[in-house]
PDB file of C-alpha atoms in Angstrom:
ATOM      1  CA  MET O  26       0.000   0.000   0.000  1.00 94.00           C
ATOM      2  CA  TYR O  27       1.156   3.558  -0.620  1.00 96.00           C
ATOM      3  CA  ARG O  28       0.093   7.152  -0.065  1.00 97.00           C
ATOM      4  CA  LEU O  29       1.285  10.201  -2.031  1.00 98.00           C
ATOM      5  CA  ASP O  30       0.533  13.876  -1.311  1.00 98.00           C
ATOM      6  CA  VAL O  31       1.783  17.046  -3.013  1.00 98.00           C
ATOM      7  CA  ASP O  32       2.231  20.453  -1.364  1.00 97.00           C
ATOM      8  CA  ARG O  33       2.491  22.776  -4.375  1.00 96.00           C
ATOM      9  CA  GLN O  34       3.307  25.829  -2.261  1.00 95.00           C
ATOM     10  CA  GLU O  35       6.456  24.206  -0.813  1.00 95.00           C
ATOM     11  CA  ALA O  36       7.198  22.064  -3.937  1.00 97.00           C
ATOM     12  CA  LEU O  37       7.085  19.103  -1.559  1.00 98.00           C
ATOM     13  CA  ILE O  38       6.079  15.539  -2.365  1.00 98.00           C
ATOM     14  CA  GLU O  39       5.337  13.337   0.631  1.00 98.00           C
ATOM     15  CA  PHE O  40       4.827   9.626   0.286  1.00 98.00           C
ATOM     16  CA  ALA O  41       4.671   6.491   2.381  1.00 97.00           C
ATOM     17  CA  LEU O  42       5.252   2.921   1.279  1.00 96.00           C
ATOM     18  CA  ASP O  43       3.771   0.322   3.596  1.00 95.00           C
ATOM     19  CA  GLY O  44       4.560  -3.374   3.750  1.00 94.00           C
ATOM     20  CA  LEU O  45       5.594  -5.490   0.801  1.00 91.00           C
ATOM     21  CA  ILE O  46       4.848  -3.666  -2.455  1.00 90.00           C
ATOM     22  CA  ARG O  47       4.229  -5.896  -5.457  1.00 89.00           C
ATOM     23  CA  LYS O  48       5.420  -4.969  -8.929  1.00 91.00           C
ATOM     24  CA  ASP O  49       1.999  -3.853 -10.250  1.00 93.00           C
ATOM     25  CA  GLU O  50       1.385  -1.600  -7.257  1.00 94.00           C
ATOM     26  CA  MET O  51       4.914  -0.160  -7.499  1.00 94.00           C
ATOM     27  CA  GLU O  52       4.293   0.614 -11.176  1.00 95.00           C
ATOM     28  CA  ARG O  53       1.203   2.670 -10.209  1.00 97.00           C
ATOM     29  CA  PHE O  54       3.107   4.423  -7.427  1.00 97.00           C
ATOM     30  CA  VAL O  55       6.070   5.266  -9.702  1.00 96.00           C
ATOM     31  CA  GLU O  56       3.702   6.668 -12.331  1.00 97.00           C
ATOM     32  CA  GLU O  57       1.990   8.899  -9.736  1.00 98.00           C
ATOM     33  CA  LEU O  58       5.365  10.012  -8.355  1.00 98.00           C
ATOM     34  CA  ARG O  59       6.617  10.908 -11.852  1.00 97.00           C
ATOM     35  CA  ASP O  60       3.420  12.864 -12.556  1.00 97.00           C
ATOM     36  CA  ALA O  61       3.709  14.760  -9.257  1.00 98.00           C
ATOM     37  CA  THR O  62       7.372  15.528  -9.957  1.00 97.00           C
ATOM     38  CA  GLN O  63       6.604  16.787 -13.474  1.00 97.00           C
ATOM     39  CA  GLN O  64       3.936  19.130 -12.089  1.00 96.00           C
ATOM     40  CA  LEU O  65       6.622  20.787  -9.927  1.00 97.00           C
ATOM     41  CA  MET O  66       9.370  20.998 -12.561  1.00 95.00           C
ATOM     42  CA  GLY O  67      11.187  24.314 -12.624  1.00 95.00           C
ATOM     43  CA  ARG O  68      11.224  24.524  -8.828  1.00 96.00           C
ATOM     44  CA  ASP O  69      13.503  23.070  -6.134  1.00 96.00           C
ATOM     45  CA  ILE O  70      11.550  19.895  -5.463  1.00 98.00           C
ATOM     46  CA  LYS O  71      11.734  18.198  -2.072  1.00 98.00           C
ATOM     47  CA  ILE O  72      10.655  14.640  -1.245  1.00 98.00           C
ATOM     48  CA  LYS O  73       9.744  13.204   2.157  1.00 98.00           C
ATOM     49  CA  ALA O  74       9.666   9.404   2.034  1.00 97.00           C
ATOM     50  CA  ASP O  75       8.175   7.488   4.955  1.00 97.00           C
ATOM     51  CA  LEU O  76       9.581   3.988   4.563  1.00 96.00           C
ATOM     52  CA  ARG O  77       9.341   2.941   8.210  1.00 96.00           C
ATOM     53  CA  THR O  78       6.970   0.058   7.463  1.00 95.00           C
ATOM     54  CA  PHE O  79       8.277  -0.740   3.971  1.00 95.00           C
ATOM     55  CA  ARG O  80       9.562  -4.301   3.559  1.00 91.00           C
ATOM     56  CA  PRO O  81      12.546  -5.370   1.420  1.00 80.00           C
ATOM     57  CA  SER O  82      11.661  -5.456  -2.241  1.00 81.00           C
ATOM     58  CA  ALA O  83      12.173  -7.795  -5.151  1.00 88.00           C
ATOM     59  CA  PRO O  84      14.972  -6.772  -7.548  1.00 90.00           C
ATOM     60  CA  GLU O  85      12.531  -5.455 -10.182  1.00 92.00           C
ATOM     61  CA  VAL O  86      10.871  -3.206  -7.576  1.00 91.00           C
ATOM     62  CA  ALA O  87      14.267  -1.897  -6.451  1.00 90.00           C
ATOM     63  CA  GLU O  88      15.075  -1.195 -10.114  1.00 93.00           C
ATOM     64  CA  MET O  89      11.864   0.864 -10.464  1.00 94.00           C
ATOM     65  CA  ILE O  90      12.888   2.877  -7.387  1.00 94.00           C
ATOM     66  CA  ARG O  91      16.349   3.523  -8.894  1.00 95.00           C
ATOM     67  CA  ALA O  92      14.838   4.640 -12.207  1.00 96.00           C
ATOM     68  CA  VAL O  93      12.346   7.028 -10.598  1.00 96.00           C
ATOM     69  CA  GLN O  94      15.140   8.483  -8.435  1.00 97.00           C
ATOM     70  CA  GLU O  95      17.200   9.196 -11.563  1.00 97.00           C
ATOM     71  CA  PHE O  96      14.142  10.796 -13.148  1.00 97.00           C
ATOM     72  CA  GLY O  97      13.649  12.939 -10.037  1.00 97.00           C
ATOM     73  CA  LEU O  98      17.214  14.219 -10.141  1.00 97.00           C
ATOM     74  CA  ARG O  99      16.812  15.237 -13.786  1.00 96.00           C
ATOM     75  CA  ALA O 100      13.454  16.899 -12.983  1.00 96.00           C
ATOM     76  CA  GLY O 101      14.823  19.096 -10.188  1.00 96.00           C
ATOM     77  CA  VAL O 102      14.625  17.166  -6.919  1.00 97.00           C
ATOM     78  CA  LYS O 103      17.074  18.925  -4.569  1.00 97.00           C
ATOM     79  CA  ARG O 104      16.474  17.190  -1.225  1.00 97.00           C
ATOM     80  CA  VAL O 105      15.189  13.773  -0.185  1.00 98.00           C
ATOM     81  CA  ALA O 106      14.401  12.959   3.442  1.00 98.00           C
ATOM     82  CA  GLU O 107      13.842   9.306   4.286  1.00 97.00           C
ATOM     83  CA  MET O 108      12.526   7.729   7.431  1.00 97.00           C
ATOM     84  CA  VAL O 109      13.547   4.086   7.621  1.00 95.00           C
ATOM     85  CA  GLU O 110      13.476   1.675  10.560  1.00 93.00           C
ATOM     86  CA  SER O 111      14.538  -1.664   9.066  1.00 91.00           C
ATOM     87  CA  GLN O 112      18.292  -2.156   8.652  1.00 92.00           C
ATOM     88  CA  VAL O 113      17.651  -4.506   5.713  1.00 91.00           C
ATOM     89  CA  VAL O 114      15.530  -1.889   3.935  1.00 92.00           C
ATOM     90  CA  ALA O 115      18.123   0.801   4.734  1.00 93.00           C
ATOM     91  CA  LEU O 116      20.872  -1.304   3.126  1.00 93.00           C
ATOM     92  CA  GLN O 117      18.767  -1.918   0.016  1.00 92.00           C
ATOM     93  CA  LEU O 118      17.846   1.773  -0.252  1.00 94.00           C
ATOM     94  CA  ASN O 119      21.485   2.834   0.282  1.00 95.00           C
ATOM     95  CA  ARG O 120      22.538   0.712  -2.693  1.00 95.00           C
ATOM     96  CA  VAL O 121      19.717   2.039  -4.877  1.00 95.00           C
ATOM     97  CA  ALA O 122      20.510   5.657  -3.903  1.00 97.00           C
ATOM     98  CA  ARG O 123      24.213   5.195  -4.736  1.00 97.00           C
ATOM     99  CA  GLU O 124      23.321   3.724  -8.120  1.00 97.00           C
ATOM    100  CA  SER O 125      20.925   6.555  -8.973  1.00 97.00           C
ATOM    101  CA  GLY O 126      23.064   9.398  -7.564  1.00 97.00           C
ATOM    102  CA  THR O 127      20.372  10.322  -5.039  1.00 97.00           C
ATOM    103  CA  ASP O 128      22.750   9.566  -2.157  1.00 97.00           C
ATOM    104  CA  LYS O 129      24.239  13.058  -2.630  1.00 96.00           C
ATOM    105  CA  ILE O 130      20.943  14.797  -1.729  1.00 97.00           C
ATOM    106  CA  LEU O 131      19.556  12.238   0.725  1.00 97.00           C
ATOM    107  CA  ARG O 132      19.317  12.437   4.528  1.00 96.00           C
ATOM    108  CA  ARG O 133      17.741   9.991   6.962  1.00 96.00           C
ATOM    109  CA  PHE O 134      15.617  11.134   9.872  1.00 95.00           C
ATOM    110  CA  ALA O 135      14.009   9.521  12.899  1.00 91.00           C
ATOM    111  CA  ASP O 136      10.929  11.735  12.935  1.00 89.00           C
ATOM    112  CA  ASP O 137       8.631  13.648  10.614  1.00 92.00           C
ATOM    113  CA  SER O 138       9.197  17.125  12.038  1.00 93.00           C
ATOM    114  CA  ALA O 139      13.012  17.060  11.694  1.00 94.00           C
ATOM    115  CA  ALA O 140      12.689  15.733   8.129  1.00 95.00           C
ATOM    116  CA  LEU O 141      10.183  18.411   7.175  1.00 94.00           C
ATOM    117  CA  ARG O 142      12.281  21.185   8.752  1.00 93.00           C
ATOM    118  CA  TRP O 143      15.356  20.122   6.749  1.00 95.00           C
ATOM    119  CA  LEU O 144      13.380  19.825   3.521  1.00 95.00           C
ATOM    120  CA  VAL O 145      11.785  23.255   3.786  1.00 91.00           C
ATOM    121  CA  TYR O 146      14.601  25.276   5.400  1.00 90.00           C
ATOM    122  CA  GLY O 147      17.815  23.408   4.583  1.00 86.00           C
ATOM    123  CA  GLU O 148      20.845  22.684   6.727  1.00 73.00           C
ATOM    124  CA  GLU O 149      21.234  25.975   8.586  1.00 58.00           C
ATOM    125  CA  GLU O 150      17.674  26.231   9.864  1.00 51.00           C
ATOM    126  CA  ALA O 151      17.411  22.511  10.614  1.00 45.00           C
ATOM    127  CA  LEU O 152      20.573  22.649  12.726  1.00 50.00           C
ATOM    128  CA  SER O 153      19.483  25.709  14.714  1.00 48.00           C
ATOM    129  CA  ALA O 154      15.937  24.504  15.350  1.00 47.00           C
TER     130      ALA O 154
END
C-alpha cells in the first residue's frame, strides 16, 4: 500500500510505502510520483519518504525505485528525506541511492518534524531549530 501527497506551495512531495509492495502496485506508485514531480518541474523539489513500514523489495521493484530516483534528479529534486526503521531496507535503499546518484541529496531522519524542517529550510535552519 502507498500514499502520495503534493504540497504545491512548498514544492514538496510526501509519500509512504507500507509493507511489501508488489510490482503492479509499485508501477502505479512510480507513475503517480513521476506525474507529481513533473507538475513541480522548474522549482527546487523536495521529497519526504516514509519507509518505516516498507519491507525489502524484489529486484525489479528496487530497479523501479532507482529509475524514478534518476528521473527525479533530472526533474529538479534537490532534497530527499527518508525515514527508515529496518536495517535490511536501509541497506537496500542505500545501494539504490548510490546507483541513482540520489545519495548526494539524501538524509535519513528519525521523525517527521526534523525531516520536514530540513526539507523546507535546509541545513542551517534545521541545525538551529
